[in-house]
mmCIF file of N, CA and C in Angstrom:
data_model
loop_
_atom_site.group_PDB
_atom_site.id
_atom_site.type_symbol
_atom_site.label_atom_id
_atom_site.label_comp_id
_atom_site.label_asym_id
_atom_site.label_seq_id
_atom_site.Cartn_x
_atom_site.Cartn_y
_atom_site.Cartn_z
ATOM 1 N N UNK A 1 -38.282 26.120 63.381
ATOM 2 C CA UNK A 1 -38.481 27.565 62.852
ATOM 3 C C UNK A 1 -38.929 27.820 61.859
ATOM 4 N N UNK A 2 -39.934 28.542 61.630
ATOM 5 C CA UNK A 2 -40.689 29.016 60.338
ATOM 6 C C UNK A 2 -40.707 30.141 60.086
ATOM 7 N N UNK A 3 -40.321 30.604 58.648
ATOM 8 C CA UNK A 3 -40.312 32.052 58.472
ATOM 9 C C UNK A 3 -41.822 31.887 57.080
ATOM 10 N N UNK A 4 -42.280 32.951 57.951
ATOM 11 C CA UNK A 4 -43.261 33.781 56.815
ATOM 12 C C UNK A 4 -43.076 35.020 56.140
ATOM 13 N N UNK A 5 -43.525 35.221 54.764
ATOM 14 C CA UNK A 5 -43.697 36.124 53.610
ATOM 15 C C UNK A 5 -44.422 36.926 54.316
ATOM 16 N N UNK A 6 -44.638 38.395 54.437
ATOM 17 C CA UNK A 6 -45.981 39.335 54.269
ATOM 18 C C UNK A 6 -45.378 40.477 53.963
ATOM 19 N N UNK A 7 -46.661 40.716 52.733
ATOM 20 C CA UNK A 7 -46.981 42.124 52.725
ATOM 21 C C UNK A 7 -48.330 42.814 52.963
ATOM 22 N N UNK A 8 -48.386 44.151 53.133
ATOM 23 C CA UNK A 8 -49.599 45.124 53.031
ATOM 24 C C UNK A 8 -49.471 44.886 51.810
ATOM 25 N N UNK A 9 -51.005 45.253 51.591
ATOM 26 C CA UNK A 9 -51.393 45.699 50.278
ATOM 27 C C UNK A 9 -52.134 46.943 50.865
ATOM 28 N N UNK A 10 -52.474 48.693 49.903
ATOM 29 C CA UNK A 10 -53.377 49.224 50.570
ATOM 30 C C UNK A 10 -54.026 49.428 49.145
ATOM 31 N N UNK A 11 -55.792 49.013 49.603
ATOM 32 C CA UNK A 11 -56.332 48.715 48.298
ATOM 33 C C UNK A 11 -56.937 49.753 48.042
ATOM 34 N N UNK A 12 -57.050 51.445 49.123
ATOM 35 C CA UNK A 12 -58.036 52.348 48.833
ATOM 36 C C UNK A 12 -57.674 52.826 48.007
ATOM 37 N N UNK A 13 -57.915 52.754 46.606
ATOM 38 C CA UNK A 13 -57.373 53.259 45.405
ATOM 39 C C UNK A 13 -58.471 54.490 45.527
ATOM 40 N N UNK A 14 -60.142 54.735 46.010
ATOM 41 C CA UNK A 14 -60.680 56.177 46.241
ATOM 42 C C UNK A 14 -60.562 57.006 47.051
ATOM 43 N N UNK A 15 -59.433 56.870 47.631
ATOM 44 C CA UNK A 15 -59.094 57.319 48.777
ATOM 45 C C UNK A 15 -57.063 57.455 48.931
ATOM 46 N N UNK A 16 -56.646 58.161 48.313
ATOM 47 C CA UNK A 16 -55.022 58.482 48.490
ATOM 48 C C UNK A 16 -54.876 59.207 49.378
ATOM 49 N N UNK A 17 -55.628 60.207 50.043
ATOM 50 C CA UNK A 17 -55.478 60.926 50.722
ATOM 51 C C UNK A 17 -55.203 60.742 52.326
ATOM 52 N N UNK A 18 -54.763 62.077 53.319
ATOM 53 C CA UNK A 18 -54.763 61.245 54.501
ATOM 54 C C UNK A 18 -53.715 60.755 55.443
ATOM 55 N N UNK A 19 -54.386 60.013 55.834
ATOM 56 C CA UNK A 19 -53.904 58.588 56.711
ATOM 57 C C UNK A 19 -53.744 57.526 55.726
ATOM 58 N N UNK A 20 -53.856 57.032 54.413
ATOM 59 C CA UNK A 20 -53.925 56.420 53.431
ATOM 60 C C UNK A 20 -53.016 56.459 52.344
ATOM 61 N N UNK A 21 -52.576 57.783 52.277
ATOM 62 C CA UNK A 21 -51.589 58.550 51.180
ATOM 63 C C UNK A 21 -50.018 57.681 51.369
ATOM 64 N N UNK A 22 -49.048 57.627 49.942
ATOM 65 C CA UNK A 22 -48.456 57.014 49.934
ATOM 66 C C UNK A 22 -47.418 57.739 51.301
ATOM 67 N N UNK A 23 -47.416 58.744 51.290
ATOM 68 C CA UNK A 23 -46.359 59.513 52.349
ATOM 69 C C UNK A 23 -46.607 59.426 53.620
ATOM 70 N N UNK A 24 -47.724 59.150 54.143
ATOM 71 C CA UNK A 24 -48.077 58.663 55.729
ATOM 72 C C UNK A 24 -48.300 57.675 55.430
ATOM 73 N N UNK A 25 -48.790 56.612 55.105
ATOM 74 C CA UNK A 25 -48.143 55.087 54.815
ATOM 75 C C UNK A 25 -46.482 55.132 54.623
ATOM 76 N N UNK A 26 -45.119 55.333 54.279
ATOM 77 C CA UNK A 26 -44.424 55.412 54.551
ATOM 78 C C UNK A 26 -43.839 55.819 55.738
ATOM 79 N N UNK A 27 -44.026 56.866 56.572
ATOM 80 C CA UNK A 27 -43.844 57.144 57.770
ATOM 81 C C UNK A 27 -44.805 56.592 58.698
ATOM 82 N N UNK A 28 -45.301 55.951 58.429
ATOM 83 C CA UNK A 28 -46.025 55.231 59.585
ATOM 84 C C UNK A 28 -45.396 53.421 59.006
ATOM 85 N N UNK A 29 -44.605 53.573 57.981
ATOM 86 C CA UNK A 29 -43.567 52.244 58.647
ATOM 87 C C UNK A 29 -43.200 52.208 59.032
ATOM 88 N N UNK A 30 -42.027 53.681 58.564
ATOM 89 C CA UNK A 30 -41.194 53.807 59.513
ATOM 90 C C UNK A 30 -40.987 53.744 60.754
ATOM 91 N N UNK A 31 -42.157 54.109 61.337
ATOM 92 C CA UNK A 31 -42.310 54.512 63.029
ATOM 93 C C UNK A 31 -42.486 53.007 63.473
ATOM 94 N N UNK A 32 -43.297 52.501 62.564
ATOM 95 C CA UNK A 32 -43.721 50.834 63.269
ATOM 96 C C UNK A 32 -42.701 50.231 63.030
ATOM 97 N N UNK A 33 -41.155 50.737 62.395
ATOM 98 C CA UNK A 33 -40.352 49.210 62.394
ATOM 99 C C UNK A 33 -40.652 48.182 60.974
ATOM 100 N N UNK A 34 -41.382 48.736 60.011
ATOM 101 C CA UNK A 34 -42.206 47.239 59.239
ATOM 102 C C UNK A 34 -40.871 46.883 58.343
ATOM 103 N N UNK A 35 -40.760 45.221 57.964
ATOM 104 C CA UNK A 35 -39.716 45.087 57.923
ATOM 105 C C UNK A 35 -40.006 44.573 56.341
ATOM 106 N N UNK A 36 -41.218 44.448 55.618
ATOM 107 C CA UNK A 36 -42.327 43.529 54.853
ATOM 108 C C UNK A 36 -42.387 45.495 54.211
ATOM 109 N N UNK A 37 -42.874 44.596 52.367
ATOM 110 C CA UNK A 37 -43.454 45.321 51.996
ATOM 111 C C UNK A 37 -44.514 45.733 52.008
ATOM 112 N N UNK A 38 -44.745 46.958 51.569
ATOM 113 C CA UNK A 38 -46.372 48.157 51.826
ATOM 114 C C UNK A 38 -46.333 48.665 50.842
ATOM 115 N N UNK A 39 -47.228 48.084 49.642
ATOM 116 C CA UNK A 39 -47.607 47.760 48.287
ATOM 117 C C UNK A 39 -49.597 48.493 48.002
ATOM 118 N N UNK A 40 -48.831 50.053 47.147
ATOM 119 C CA UNK A 40 -50.095 50.173 46.659
ATOM 120 C C UNK A 40 -50.070 48.999 45.171
ATOM 121 N N UNK A 41 -51.903 48.808 45.566
ATOM 122 C CA UNK A 41 -52.799 48.952 44.767
ATOM 123 C C UNK A 41 -53.322 49.659 44.331
ATOM 124 N N UNK A 42 -52.742 49.180 42.654
ATOM 125 C CA UNK A 42 -53.588 50.506 41.423
ATOM 126 C C UNK A 42 -54.862 49.776 41.304
ATOM 127 N N UNK A 43 -55.801 50.437 41.351
ATOM 128 C CA UNK A 43 -57.535 50.108 40.895
ATOM 129 C C UNK A 43 -57.986 49.296 41.833
ATOM 130 N N UNK A 44 -58.222 48.605 42.353
ATOM 131 C CA UNK A 44 -57.821 47.754 43.496
ATOM 132 C C UNK A 44 -58.244 46.599 42.922
ATOM 133 N N UNK A 45 -56.958 46.076 42.168
ATOM 134 C CA UNK A 45 -57.309 45.564 41.228
ATOM 135 C C UNK A 45 -56.957 43.556 41.980
ATOM 136 N N UNK A 46 -55.581 44.262 42.966
ATOM 137 C CA UNK A 46 -55.226 43.037 43.364
ATOM 138 C C UNK A 46 -56.595 43.078 44.946
ATOM 139 N N UNK A 47 -56.988 43.503 45.934
ATOM 140 C CA UNK A 47 -58.272 43.217 46.006
ATOM 141 C C UNK A 47 -59.793 43.173 45.670
ATOM 142 N N UNK A 48 -60.325 42.933 44.062
ATOM 143 C CA UNK A 48 -60.958 42.468 43.448
ATOM 144 C C UNK A 48 -60.245 40.823 43.668
ATOM 145 N N UNK A 49 -59.592 40.327 42.626
ATOM 146 C CA UNK A 49 -58.945 39.430 42.051
ATOM 147 C C UNK A 49 -59.118 38.629 43.664
ATOM 148 N N UNK A 50 -58.748 38.919 44.623
ATOM 149 C CA UNK A 50 -58.857 37.907 45.609
ATOM 150 C C UNK A 50 -60.225 37.997 46.762
ATOM 151 N N UNK A 51 -61.509 39.116 46.218
ATOM 152 C CA UNK A 51 -62.520 39.104 46.940
ATOM 153 C C UNK A 51 -62.162 39.981 48.173
ATOM 154 N N UNK A 52 -61.438 41.034 48.105
ATOM 155 C CA UNK A 52 -60.938 41.264 49.705
ATOM 156 C C UNK A 52 -62.337 42.297 49.679
ATOM 157 N N UNK A 53 -62.587 42.340 50.822
ATOM 158 C CA UNK A 53 -63.866 43.703 51.011
ATOM 159 C C UNK A 53 -63.791 44.630 51.890
ATOM 160 N N UNK A 54 -62.859 44.496 52.943
ATOM 161 C CA UNK A 54 -62.049 45.331 54.518
ATOM 162 C C UNK A 54 -60.948 45.224 54.688
ATOM 163 N N UNK A 55 -60.497 46.993 55.274
ATOM 164 C CA UNK A 55 -58.767 47.008 55.573
ATOM 165 C C UNK A 55 -59.157 46.282 57.530
ATOM 166 N N UNK A 56 -58.342 45.221 57.357
ATOM 167 C CA UNK A 56 -57.838 44.543 57.367
ATOM 168 C C UNK A 56 -58.988 43.331 56.609
ATOM 169 N N UNK A 57 -58.029 42.833 55.264
ATOM 170 C CA UNK A 57 -58.517 41.285 55.046
ATOM 171 C C UNK A 57 -57.436 40.988 54.359
ATOM 172 N N UNK A 58 -57.721 39.371 55.418
ATOM 173 C CA UNK A 58 -56.187 38.607 55.665
ATOM 174 C C UNK A 58 -56.245 37.239 54.583
ATOM 175 N N UNK A 59 -55.643 36.754 54.257
ATOM 176 C CA UNK A 59 -55.229 35.974 53.314
ATOM 177 C C UNK A 59 -53.732 35.380 53.150
ATOM 178 N N UNK A 60 -54.218 34.120 53.872
ATOM 179 C CA UNK A 60 -52.663 33.254 54.307
ATOM 180 C C UNK A 60 -51.816 32.066 53.246
ATOM 181 N N UNK A 61 -51.377 31.919 52.714
ATOM 182 C CA UNK A 61 -51.461 30.622 52.163
ATOM 183 C C UNK A 61 -50.018 30.152 52.728
ATOM 184 N N UNK A 62 -49.999 28.836 52.162
ATOM 185 C CA UNK A 62 -49.498 27.437 52.924
ATOM 186 C C UNK A 62 -48.157 27.506 51.248
ATOM 187 N N UNK A 63 -46.831 26.791 51.597
ATOM 188 C CA UNK A 63 -45.615 26.733 50.710
ATOM 189 C C UNK A 63 -46.480 26.330 49.521
ATOM 190 N N UNK A 64 -47.496 25.596 49.601
ATOM 191 C CA UNK A 64 -47.598 25.481 47.741
ATOM 192 C C UNK A 64 -48.947 26.235 47.887
ATOM 193 N N UNK A 65 -48.473 27.293 48.318
ATOM 194 C CA UNK A 65 -49.467 28.991 47.468
ATOM 195 C C UNK A 65 -50.755 28.548 47.572
ATOM 196 N N UNK A 66 -50.836 27.466 48.295
ATOM 197 C CA UNK A 66 -52.758 27.008 48.568
ATOM 198 C C UNK A 66 -53.359 28.174 49.567
ATOM 199 N N UNK A 67 -54.532 28.392 49.652
ATOM 200 C CA UNK A 67 -55.237 29.405 50.526
ATOM 201 C C UNK A 67 -55.423 28.949 51.771
ATOM 202 N N UNK A 68 -55.451 28.884 53.390
ATOM 203 C CA UNK A 68 -55.437 28.184 54.101
ATOM 204 C C UNK A 68 -56.542 28.986 54.665
ATOM 205 N N UNK A 69 -55.916 30.471 54.677
ATOM 206 C CA UNK A 69 -57.066 30.916 56.073
ATOM 207 C C UNK A 69 -57.604 32.221 55.215
ATOM 208 N N UNK A 70 -58.476 32.889 54.814
ATOM 209 C CA UNK A 70 -59.072 34.438 55.473
ATOM 210 C C UNK A 70 -60.067 34.549 56.064
ATOM 211 N N UNK A 71 -59.822 36.199 56.091
ATOM 212 C CA UNK A 71 -60.577 36.841 57.437
ATOM 213 C C UNK A 71 -59.823 37.717 57.929
ATOM 214 N N UNK A 72 -60.388 38.145 59.422
ATOM 215 C CA UNK A 72 -59.899 38.731 60.210
ATOM 216 C C UNK A 72 -58.616 38.179 60.764
ATOM 217 N N UNK A 73 -58.055 39.262 61.467
ATOM 218 C CA UNK A 73 -56.357 38.859 62.526
ATOM 219 C C UNK A 73 -57.251 38.430 63.898
ATOM 220 N N UNK A 74 -57.906 38.686 64.118
ATOM 221 C CA UNK A 74 -58.500 38.067 65.821
ATOM 222 C C UNK A 74 -60.145 38.677 65.815
ATOM 223 N N UNK A 75 -60.475 38.390 67.323
ATOM 224 C CA UNK A 75 -61.787 38.354 66.488
ATOM 225 C C UNK A 75 -62.709 39.394 67.770
ATOM 226 N N UNK A 76 -61.625 40.493 67.866
ATOM 227 C CA UNK A 76 -61.612 41.850 68.540
ATOM 228 C C UNK A 76 -61.440 43.248 67.540
ATOM 229 N N UNK A 77 -62.014 43.097 66.794
ATOM 230 C CA UNK A 77 -61.290 44.968 66.443
ATOM 231 C C UNK A 77 -61.315 45.835 66.724
ATOM 232 N N UNK A 78 -62.139 46.803 67.492
ATOM 233 C CA UNK A 78 -62.023 47.397 68.527
ATOM 234 C C UNK A 78 -60.560 47.758 69.296
ATOM 235 N N UNK A 79 -60.532 46.337 70.248
ATOM 236 C CA UNK A 79 -59.694 46.848 71.065
ATOM 237 C C UNK A 79 -58.403 45.336 70.809
ATOM 238 N N UNK A 80 -57.152 45.844 70.623
ATOM 239 C CA UNK A 80 -56.833 44.361 71.392
ATOM 240 C C UNK A 80 -56.200 43.667 72.758
ATOM 241 N N UNK A 81 -56.886 44.427 73.730
ATOM 242 C CA UNK A 81 -56.901 44.287 74.743
ATOM 243 C C UNK A 81 -58.207 43.464 75.036
ATOM 244 N N UNK A 82 -59.417 42.849 74.168
ATOM 245 C CA UNK A 82 -60.262 42.376 74.592
ATOM 246 C C UNK A 82 -60.374 40.766 73.544
ATOM 247 N N UNK A 83 -59.242 40.545 72.723
ATOM 248 C CA UNK A 83 -59.057 39.802 71.865
ATOM 249 C C UNK A 83 -59.006 37.927 72.804
ATOM 250 N N UNK A 84 -59.781 37.132 72.176
ATOM 251 C CA UNK A 84 -60.052 36.238 73.048
ATOM 252 C C UNK A 84 -59.101 35.091 71.988
ATOM 253 N N UNK A 85 -59.485 35.515 70.719
ATOM 254 C CA UNK A 85 -59.319 34.665 69.462
ATOM 255 C C UNK A 85 -58.132 35.085 68.459
ATOM 256 N N UNK A 86 -56.863 34.695 68.765
ATOM 257 C CA UNK A 86 -55.952 35.008 67.680
ATOM 258 C C UNK A 86 -56.115 33.994 66.420
ATOM 259 N N UNK A 87 -57.258 34.568 64.973
ATOM 260 C CA UNK A 87 -57.573 33.531 64.392
ATOM 261 C C UNK A 87 -55.699 33.412 63.655
ATOM 262 N N UNK A 88 -55.511 34.396 62.937
ATOM 263 C CA UNK A 88 -54.242 34.623 62.117
ATOM 264 C C UNK A 88 -53.252 33.748 62.859
ATOM 265 N N UNK A 89 -53.225 34.293 63.836
ATOM 266 C CA UNK A 89 -51.796 33.143 64.717
ATOM 267 C C UNK A 89 -51.848 32.232 64.816
ATOM 268 N N UNK A 90 -53.312 31.509 65.018
ATOM 269 C CA UNK A 90 -53.542 29.912 65.576
ATOM 270 C C UNK A 90 -53.393 29.796 63.873
ATOM 271 N N UNK A 91 -53.827 29.920 63.139
ATOM 272 C CA UNK A 91 -53.371 29.683 61.333
ATOM 273 C C UNK A 91 -52.266 29.414 61.131
ATOM 274 N N UNK A 92 -51.499 30.240 61.103
ATOM 275 C CA UNK A 92 -49.993 30.036 61.005
ATOM 276 C C UNK A 92 -48.740 29.464 62.028
ATOM 277 N N UNK A 93 -49.345 29.498 63.413
ATOM 278 C CA UNK A 93 -48.777 28.471 64.184
ATOM 279 C C UNK A 93 -49.474 27.063 63.147
ATOM 280 N N UNK A 94 -50.676 26.944 62.789
ATOM 281 C CA UNK A 94 -51.120 25.352 62.408
ATOM 282 C C UNK A 94 -50.645 25.416 61.186
ATOM 283 N N UNK A 95 -50.315 26.134 60.249
ATOM 284 C CA UNK A 95 -49.081 26.411 58.938
ATOM 285 C C UNK A 95 -48.576 25.286 58.855
ATOM 286 N N UNK A 96 -47.705 26.074 59.975
ATOM 287 C CA UNK A 96 -46.273 25.940 60.396
ATOM 288 C C UNK A 96 -46.054 24.673 60.565
ATOM 289 N N UNK A 97 -46.816 24.382 61.546
ATOM 290 C CA UNK A 97 -46.978 23.085 61.493
ATOM 291 C C UNK A 97 -47.096 21.783 61.267
ATOM 292 N N UNK A 98 -47.898 21.695 59.981
ATOM 293 C CA UNK A 98 -47.759 20.928 58.556
ATOM 294 C C UNK A 98 -49.641 20.328 59.260
ATOM 295 N N UNK A 99 -49.908 21.703 60.078
ATOM 296 C CA UNK A 99 -51.617 20.959 60.462
ATOM 297 C C UNK A 99 -52.653 21.026 59.902
ATOM 298 N N UNK A 100 -53.719 20.868 60.022
ATOM 299 C CA UNK A 100 -54.643 21.664 59.247
ATOM 300 C C UNK A 100 -55.625 23.096 59.782
ATOM 301 N N UNK A 101 -55.840 23.514 59.287
ATOM 302 C CA UNK A 101 -56.249 24.784 59.855
ATOM 303 C C UNK A 101 -57.431 24.712 60.666
ATOM 304 N N UNK A 102 -57.909 24.889 61.698
ATOM 305 C CA UNK A 102 -59.067 24.596 62.912
ATOM 306 C C UNK A 102 -59.847 25.212 62.489
ATOM 307 N N UNK A 103 -59.844 26.598 61.719
ATOM 308 C CA UNK A 103 -60.634 27.898 61.405
ATOM 309 C C UNK A 103 -59.688 28.381 59.950
ATOM 310 N N UNK A 104 -60.428 27.745 59.069
ATOM 311 C CA UNK A 104 -60.046 28.014 58.130
ATOM 312 C C UNK A 104 -60.687 29.763 57.506
ATOM 313 N N UNK A 105 -61.668 30.430 58.158
ATOM 314 C CA UNK A 105 -62.470 31.421 57.483
ATOM 315 C C UNK A 105 -63.173 32.058 58.254
ATOM 316 N N UNK A 106 -62.962 33.381 58.700
ATOM 317 C CA UNK A 106 -64.282 34.222 59.281
ATOM 318 C C UNK A 106 -64.124 35.663 58.712
ATOM 319 N N UNK A 107 -65.515 36.319 59.410
ATOM 320 C CA UNK A 107 -65.762 37.295 58.734
ATOM 321 C C UNK A 107 -64.783 38.514 58.787
ATOM 322 N N UNK A 108 -64.447 39.727 57.841
ATOM 323 C CA UNK A 108 -63.306 40.270 57.760
ATOM 324 C C UNK A 108 -64.067 41.426 58.305
ATOM 325 N N UNK A 109 -63.938 42.237 59.931
ATOM 326 C CA UNK A 109 -64.762 43.250 59.905
ATOM 327 C C UNK A 109 -63.134 44.936 59.466
ATOM 328 N N UNK A 110 -64.082 45.511 59.132
ATOM 329 C CA UNK A 110 -63.130 46.661 59.030
ATOM 330 C C UNK A 110 -63.570 47.630 58.123
ATOM 331 N N UNK A 111 -62.937 48.789 58.156
ATOM 332 C CA UNK A 111 -63.480 49.780 56.834
ATOM 333 C C UNK A 111 -63.924 49.101 55.188
ATOM 334 N N UNK A 112 -64.640 48.755 55.234
ATOM 335 C CA UNK A 112 -64.343 49.204 53.634
ATOM 336 C C UNK A 112 -63.177 49.114 53.115
ATOM 337 N N UNK A 113 -63.192 48.565 51.760
ATOM 338 C CA UNK A 113 -62.145 49.167 50.434
ATOM 339 C C UNK A 113 -62.558 49.640 50.169
ATOM 340 N N UNK A 114 -62.228 50.818 49.770
ATOM 341 C CA UNK A 114 -62.216 52.492 49.268
ATOM 342 C C UNK A 114 -62.011 52.514 47.591
ATOM 343 N N UNK A 115 -62.761 51.491 47.376
ATOM 344 C CA UNK A 115 -63.103 51.706 45.382
ATOM 345 C C UNK A 115 -63.443 52.792 44.202
ATOM 346 N N UNK A 116 -62.905 53.407 43.381
ATOM 347 C CA UNK A 116 -63.112 54.192 42.635
ATOM 348 C C UNK A 116 -64.625 53.080 41.994
ATOM 349 N N UNK A 117 -66.027 54.122 41.807
ATOM 350 C CA UNK A 117 -67.079 54.052 40.918
ATOM 351 C C UNK A 117 -66.501 53.561 39.507
ATOM 352 N N UNK A 118 -67.633 52.736 38.894
ATOM 353 C CA UNK A 118 -67.081 52.317 37.355
ATOM 354 C C UNK A 118 -68.668 52.603 36.617
#
């Protein structure tokens, strides 16, 4: 039995309306039954520190807080029905079994993070 901590982080600082508003995020979180924190990344500071480019962009750490996987959730951004490789799930299974991660980095695909221009 392996427990994973998870947090969703909204880094779209320049787009805090519509579906990315705090209120819509709260409603969606309740509707989906999320049991993990859904956080606001003020000024995209966390995204910038991690080098996150898209939503989603996954970062998986092991028990030693070492980054062991980063990239996409799976190999099909458009539809779950056409997924053939579950990169994140595979990495989670490997890290929980103390195995080396077979695919430790993939290209994150999604909408770009909306940052304020300085």
